[in-house]
CSV table of C-alpha atoms in Angstrom, one decimal:
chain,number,residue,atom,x,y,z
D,1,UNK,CA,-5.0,27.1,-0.4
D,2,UNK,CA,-5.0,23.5,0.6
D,3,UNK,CA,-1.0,22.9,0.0
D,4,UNK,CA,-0.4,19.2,-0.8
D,5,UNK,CA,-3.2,16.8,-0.6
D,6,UNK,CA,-3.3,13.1,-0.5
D,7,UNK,CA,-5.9,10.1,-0.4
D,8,UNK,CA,-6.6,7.9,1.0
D,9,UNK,CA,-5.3,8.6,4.7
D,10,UNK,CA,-5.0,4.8,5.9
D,11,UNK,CA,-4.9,1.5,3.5
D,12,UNK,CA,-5.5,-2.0,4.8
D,13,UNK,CA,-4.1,-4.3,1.6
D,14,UNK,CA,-3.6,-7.9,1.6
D,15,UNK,CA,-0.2,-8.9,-0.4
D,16,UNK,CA,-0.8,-8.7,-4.2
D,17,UNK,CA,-3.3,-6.3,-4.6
D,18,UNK,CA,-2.8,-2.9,-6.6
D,19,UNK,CA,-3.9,0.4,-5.2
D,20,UNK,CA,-3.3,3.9,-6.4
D,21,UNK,CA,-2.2,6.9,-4.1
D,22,UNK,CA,-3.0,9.7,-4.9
D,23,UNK,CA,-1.0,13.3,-4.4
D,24,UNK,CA,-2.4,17.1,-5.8
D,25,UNK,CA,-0.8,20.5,-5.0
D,26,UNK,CA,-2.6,23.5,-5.4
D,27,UNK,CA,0.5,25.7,-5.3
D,28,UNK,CA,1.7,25.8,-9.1
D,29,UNK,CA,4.8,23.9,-8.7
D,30,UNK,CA,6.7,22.4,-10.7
D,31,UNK,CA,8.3,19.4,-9.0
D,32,UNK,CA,6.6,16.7,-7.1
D,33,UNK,CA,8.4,13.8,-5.4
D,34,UNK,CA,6.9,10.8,-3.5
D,35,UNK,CA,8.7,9.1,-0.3
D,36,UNK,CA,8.1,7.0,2.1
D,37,UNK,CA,9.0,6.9,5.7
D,38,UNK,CA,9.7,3.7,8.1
D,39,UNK,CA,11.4,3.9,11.3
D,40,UNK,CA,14.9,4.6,11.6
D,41,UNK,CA,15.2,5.0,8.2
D,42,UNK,CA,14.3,8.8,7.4
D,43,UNK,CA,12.8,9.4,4.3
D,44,UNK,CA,13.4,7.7,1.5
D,45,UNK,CA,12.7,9.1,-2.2
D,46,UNK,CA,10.5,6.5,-4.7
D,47,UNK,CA,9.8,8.8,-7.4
D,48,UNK,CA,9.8,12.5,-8.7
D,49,UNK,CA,8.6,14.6,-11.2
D,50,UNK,CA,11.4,18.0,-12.2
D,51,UNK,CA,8.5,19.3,-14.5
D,52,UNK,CA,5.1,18.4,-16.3
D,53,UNK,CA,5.7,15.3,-18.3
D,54,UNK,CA,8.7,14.0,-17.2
D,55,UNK,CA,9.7,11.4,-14.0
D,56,UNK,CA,12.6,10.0,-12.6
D,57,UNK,CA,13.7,7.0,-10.2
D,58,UNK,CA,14.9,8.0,-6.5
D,59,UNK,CA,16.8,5.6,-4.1
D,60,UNK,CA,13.7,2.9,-3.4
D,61,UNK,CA,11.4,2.6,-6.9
D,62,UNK,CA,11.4,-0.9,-6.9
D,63,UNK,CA,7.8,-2.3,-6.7
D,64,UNK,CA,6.0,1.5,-7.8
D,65,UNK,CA,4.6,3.4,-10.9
D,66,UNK,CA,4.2,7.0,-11.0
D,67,UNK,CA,2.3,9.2,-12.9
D,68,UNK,CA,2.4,13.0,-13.3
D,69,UNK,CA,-1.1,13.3,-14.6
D,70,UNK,CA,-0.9,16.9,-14.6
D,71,UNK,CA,0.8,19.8,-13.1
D,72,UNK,CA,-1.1,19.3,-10.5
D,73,UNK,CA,-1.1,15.7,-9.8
D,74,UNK,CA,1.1,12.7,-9.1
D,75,UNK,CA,-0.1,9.3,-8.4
D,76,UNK,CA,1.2,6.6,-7.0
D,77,UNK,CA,0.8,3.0,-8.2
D,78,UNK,CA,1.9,-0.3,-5.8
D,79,UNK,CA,1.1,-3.1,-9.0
D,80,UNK,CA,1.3,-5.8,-6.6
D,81,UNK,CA,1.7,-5.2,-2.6
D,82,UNK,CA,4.1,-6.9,-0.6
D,83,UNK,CA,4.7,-6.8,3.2
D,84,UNK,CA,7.9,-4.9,2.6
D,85,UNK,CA,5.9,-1.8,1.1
D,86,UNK,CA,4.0,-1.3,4.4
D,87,UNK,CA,5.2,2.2,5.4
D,88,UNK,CA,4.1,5.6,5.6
D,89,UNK,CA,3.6,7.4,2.2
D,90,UNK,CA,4.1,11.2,1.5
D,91,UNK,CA,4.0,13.3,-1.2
D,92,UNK,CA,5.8,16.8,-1.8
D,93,UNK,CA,6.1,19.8,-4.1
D,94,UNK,CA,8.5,22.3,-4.7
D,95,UNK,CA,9.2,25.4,-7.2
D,96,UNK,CA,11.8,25.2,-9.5
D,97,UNK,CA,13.0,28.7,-9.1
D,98,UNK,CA,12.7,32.3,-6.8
D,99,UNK,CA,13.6,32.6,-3.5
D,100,UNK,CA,11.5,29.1,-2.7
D,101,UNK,CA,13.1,27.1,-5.1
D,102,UNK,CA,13.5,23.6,-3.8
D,103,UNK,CA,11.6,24.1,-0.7
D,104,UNK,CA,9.5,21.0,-0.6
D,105,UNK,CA,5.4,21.6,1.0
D,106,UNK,CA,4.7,18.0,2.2
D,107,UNK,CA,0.9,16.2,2.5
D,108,UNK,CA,-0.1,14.7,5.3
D,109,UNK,CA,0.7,11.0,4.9
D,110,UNK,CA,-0.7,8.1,4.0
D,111,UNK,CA,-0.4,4.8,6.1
D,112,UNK,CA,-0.2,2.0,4.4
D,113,UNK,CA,-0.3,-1.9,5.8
D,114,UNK,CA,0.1,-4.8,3.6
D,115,UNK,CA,-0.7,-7.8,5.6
Q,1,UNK,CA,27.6,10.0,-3.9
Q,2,UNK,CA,26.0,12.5,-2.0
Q,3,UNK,CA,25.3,11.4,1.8
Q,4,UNK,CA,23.9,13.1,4.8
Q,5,UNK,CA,24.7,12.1,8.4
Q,6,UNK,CA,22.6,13.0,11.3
Q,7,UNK,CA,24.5,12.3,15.0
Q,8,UNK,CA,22.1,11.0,17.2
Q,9,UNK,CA,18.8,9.2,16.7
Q,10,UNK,CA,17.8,10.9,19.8
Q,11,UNK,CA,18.4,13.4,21.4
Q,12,UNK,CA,16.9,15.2,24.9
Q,13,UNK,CA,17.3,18.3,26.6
Q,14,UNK,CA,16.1,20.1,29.7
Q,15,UNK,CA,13.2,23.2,28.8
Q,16,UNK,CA,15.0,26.2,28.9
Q,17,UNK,CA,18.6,24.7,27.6
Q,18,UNK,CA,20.3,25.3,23.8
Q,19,UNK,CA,19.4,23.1,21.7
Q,20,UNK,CA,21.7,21.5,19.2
Q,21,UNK,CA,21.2,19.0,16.7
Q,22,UNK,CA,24.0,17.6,13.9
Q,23,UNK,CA,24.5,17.3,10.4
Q,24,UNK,CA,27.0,16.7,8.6
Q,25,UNK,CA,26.8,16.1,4.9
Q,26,UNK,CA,29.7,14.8,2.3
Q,27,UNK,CA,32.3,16.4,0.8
Q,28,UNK,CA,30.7,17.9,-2.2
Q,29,UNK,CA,29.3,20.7,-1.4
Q,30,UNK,CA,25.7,20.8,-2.0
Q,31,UNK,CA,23.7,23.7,-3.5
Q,32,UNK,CA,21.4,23.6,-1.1
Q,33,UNK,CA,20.9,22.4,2.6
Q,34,UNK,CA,17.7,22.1,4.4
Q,35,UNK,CA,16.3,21.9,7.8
Q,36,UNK,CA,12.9,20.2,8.0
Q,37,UNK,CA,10.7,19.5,11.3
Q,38,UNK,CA,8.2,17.0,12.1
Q,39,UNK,CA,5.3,16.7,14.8
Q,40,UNK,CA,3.6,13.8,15.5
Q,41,UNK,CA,1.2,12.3,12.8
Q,42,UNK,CA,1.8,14.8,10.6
Q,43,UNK,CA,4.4,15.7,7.4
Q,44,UNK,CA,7.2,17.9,7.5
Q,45,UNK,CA,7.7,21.2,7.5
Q,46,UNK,CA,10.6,23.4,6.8
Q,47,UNK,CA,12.8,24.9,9.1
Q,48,UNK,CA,15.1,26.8,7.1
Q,49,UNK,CA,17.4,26.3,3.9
Q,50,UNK,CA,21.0,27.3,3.2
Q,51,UNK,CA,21.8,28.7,0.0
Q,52,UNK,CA,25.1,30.3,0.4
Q,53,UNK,CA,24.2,33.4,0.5
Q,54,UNK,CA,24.6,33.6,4.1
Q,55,UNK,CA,26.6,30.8,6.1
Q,56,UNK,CA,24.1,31.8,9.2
Q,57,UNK,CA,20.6,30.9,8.4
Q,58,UNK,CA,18.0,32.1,10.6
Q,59,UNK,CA,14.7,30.0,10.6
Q,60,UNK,CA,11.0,29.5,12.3
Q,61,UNK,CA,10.5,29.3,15.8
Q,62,UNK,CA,13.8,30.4,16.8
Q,63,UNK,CA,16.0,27.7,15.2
Q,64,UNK,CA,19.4,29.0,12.7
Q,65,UNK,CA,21.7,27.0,11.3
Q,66,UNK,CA,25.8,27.6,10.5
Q,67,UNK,CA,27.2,25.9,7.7
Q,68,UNK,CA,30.9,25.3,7.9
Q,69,UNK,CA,32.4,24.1,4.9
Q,70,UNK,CA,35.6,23.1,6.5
Q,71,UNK,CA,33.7,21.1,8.9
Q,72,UNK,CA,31.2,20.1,6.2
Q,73,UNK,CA,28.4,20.9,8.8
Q,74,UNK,CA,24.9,22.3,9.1
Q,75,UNK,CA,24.1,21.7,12.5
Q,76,UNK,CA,20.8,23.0,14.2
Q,77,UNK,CA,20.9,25.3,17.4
Q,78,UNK,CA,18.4,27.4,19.7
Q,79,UNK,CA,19.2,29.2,22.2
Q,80,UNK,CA,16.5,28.1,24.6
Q,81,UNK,CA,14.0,24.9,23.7
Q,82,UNK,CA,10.3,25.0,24.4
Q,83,UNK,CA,8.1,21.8,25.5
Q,84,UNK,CA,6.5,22.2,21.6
Q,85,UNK,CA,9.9,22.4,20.1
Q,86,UNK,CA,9.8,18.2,20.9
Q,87,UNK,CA,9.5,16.5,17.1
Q,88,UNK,CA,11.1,15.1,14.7
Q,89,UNK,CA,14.2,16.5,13.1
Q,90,UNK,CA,15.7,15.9,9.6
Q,91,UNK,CA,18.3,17.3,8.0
Q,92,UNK,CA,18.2,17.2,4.1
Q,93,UNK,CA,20.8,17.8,0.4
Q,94,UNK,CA,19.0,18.8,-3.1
Q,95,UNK,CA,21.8,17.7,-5.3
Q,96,UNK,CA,20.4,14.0,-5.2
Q,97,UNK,CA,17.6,14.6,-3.2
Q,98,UNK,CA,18.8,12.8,0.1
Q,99,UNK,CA,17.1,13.6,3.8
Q,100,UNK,CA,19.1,12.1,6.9
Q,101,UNK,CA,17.3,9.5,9.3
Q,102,UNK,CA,16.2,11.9,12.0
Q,103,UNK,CA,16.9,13.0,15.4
Q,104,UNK,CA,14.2,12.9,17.8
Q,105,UNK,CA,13.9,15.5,20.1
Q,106,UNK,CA,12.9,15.1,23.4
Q,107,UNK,CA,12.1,18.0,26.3
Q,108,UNK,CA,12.7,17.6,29.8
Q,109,UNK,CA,10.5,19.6,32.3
């Protein structure tokens, strides 16, 4: 099993362009979420997905689009970068019930600079 | 609302000595409470996770956890730390979904 995967690893975009991240989980959960880390600030929830087909607004979803494309995917959408948006990116999944329920499997990261 | 406070953005102890990292969360008690570690360059993982079945929750690597609701703590011991033990350290709710800022650990030879 892979866990939580996410592309691309690093981003280089100039302020205003779109890009997509994108987040899969091999582990049949149910619930995905999207934060993003800076410094001093822990981590801080954009988006998440309870279950297939719906999403929901976290703390920071100014500026991002989500989509849960499938059970096993959930992208990531920056419509229009800004400076402020540089960060580091990760994704999670969880299961909604049994003894792991709520125990979120993160990805790896991806680092993002808008310049 | 729901908050979590972590006491010290750093924190460093000798190789060898208890460890002991803070949390304290608000006074709502939370259905669940979470431990989660980070190494460098990489995402978290999870420590352990409180569920009130037990107010002593044993986790990976030697790390437990006490919750005391009169306290409204969930602070993070081990006995002895080890050089890899140094990371990241983040204590985290699922009511609103709401991780502290971190503690960074640090080792001392």
């Amino acid at each position: 099993n892979a866990g939580v995967t996410q592309t691309p690893k690093f981003q280089v975009l100039k302020t205003g362009q779109s890009m997509t991240l994108q987040c899969a989980q091999d582990m049949n959960h149910n619930s995905m979420y999207w934060y993003r880390q800076d410094p001093g600030m822990g981590l801080r929830l954009i988006y998440y997905s309870a279950s297939e087909g719906t999403t929901d607004k976290g703390e920071v979803p100014n500026g991002y689009n989500v989509s849960r494309l499938n059970k096993r995917e959930f992208s990531l959408r920056l419509e229009s970068a800004a400076p402020s948006q540089t960060s580091v990116y990760f994704c999670a999944s969880s299961a909604l019930q049994g003894v792991k329920a709520y125990e979120q499997y993160f990805g790896p990261g991806t680092r993002l600079t808008v310049t | 609302a729901q908050s979590v406070t972590q006491l010290g953005s750093h924190v460093s102890v000798s190789e060898g000595a208890l460890v002991l990292l803070r949390c304290n969360y608000s006074s709502s008690v939370p259905p669940y409470l979470f431990w989660y570690v980070q190494y460098p360059n990489q995402g978290l993982q999870l420590l352990l996770k409180y569920t009130s079945a037990a107010t002593l929750v044993k986790g990976i690597n030697g790390f437990e956890a006490e919750f005391k609701k009169s306290e409204t703590s969930f602070h993070l011991t081990k006995p002895s730390a080890h050089m890899s033990d140094a990371a990241e350290y983040f204590c985290a709710v699922y009511d609103k979904i709401i991780f502290g800022k971190g503690t960074r650990l640090h080792i001392l030879p």
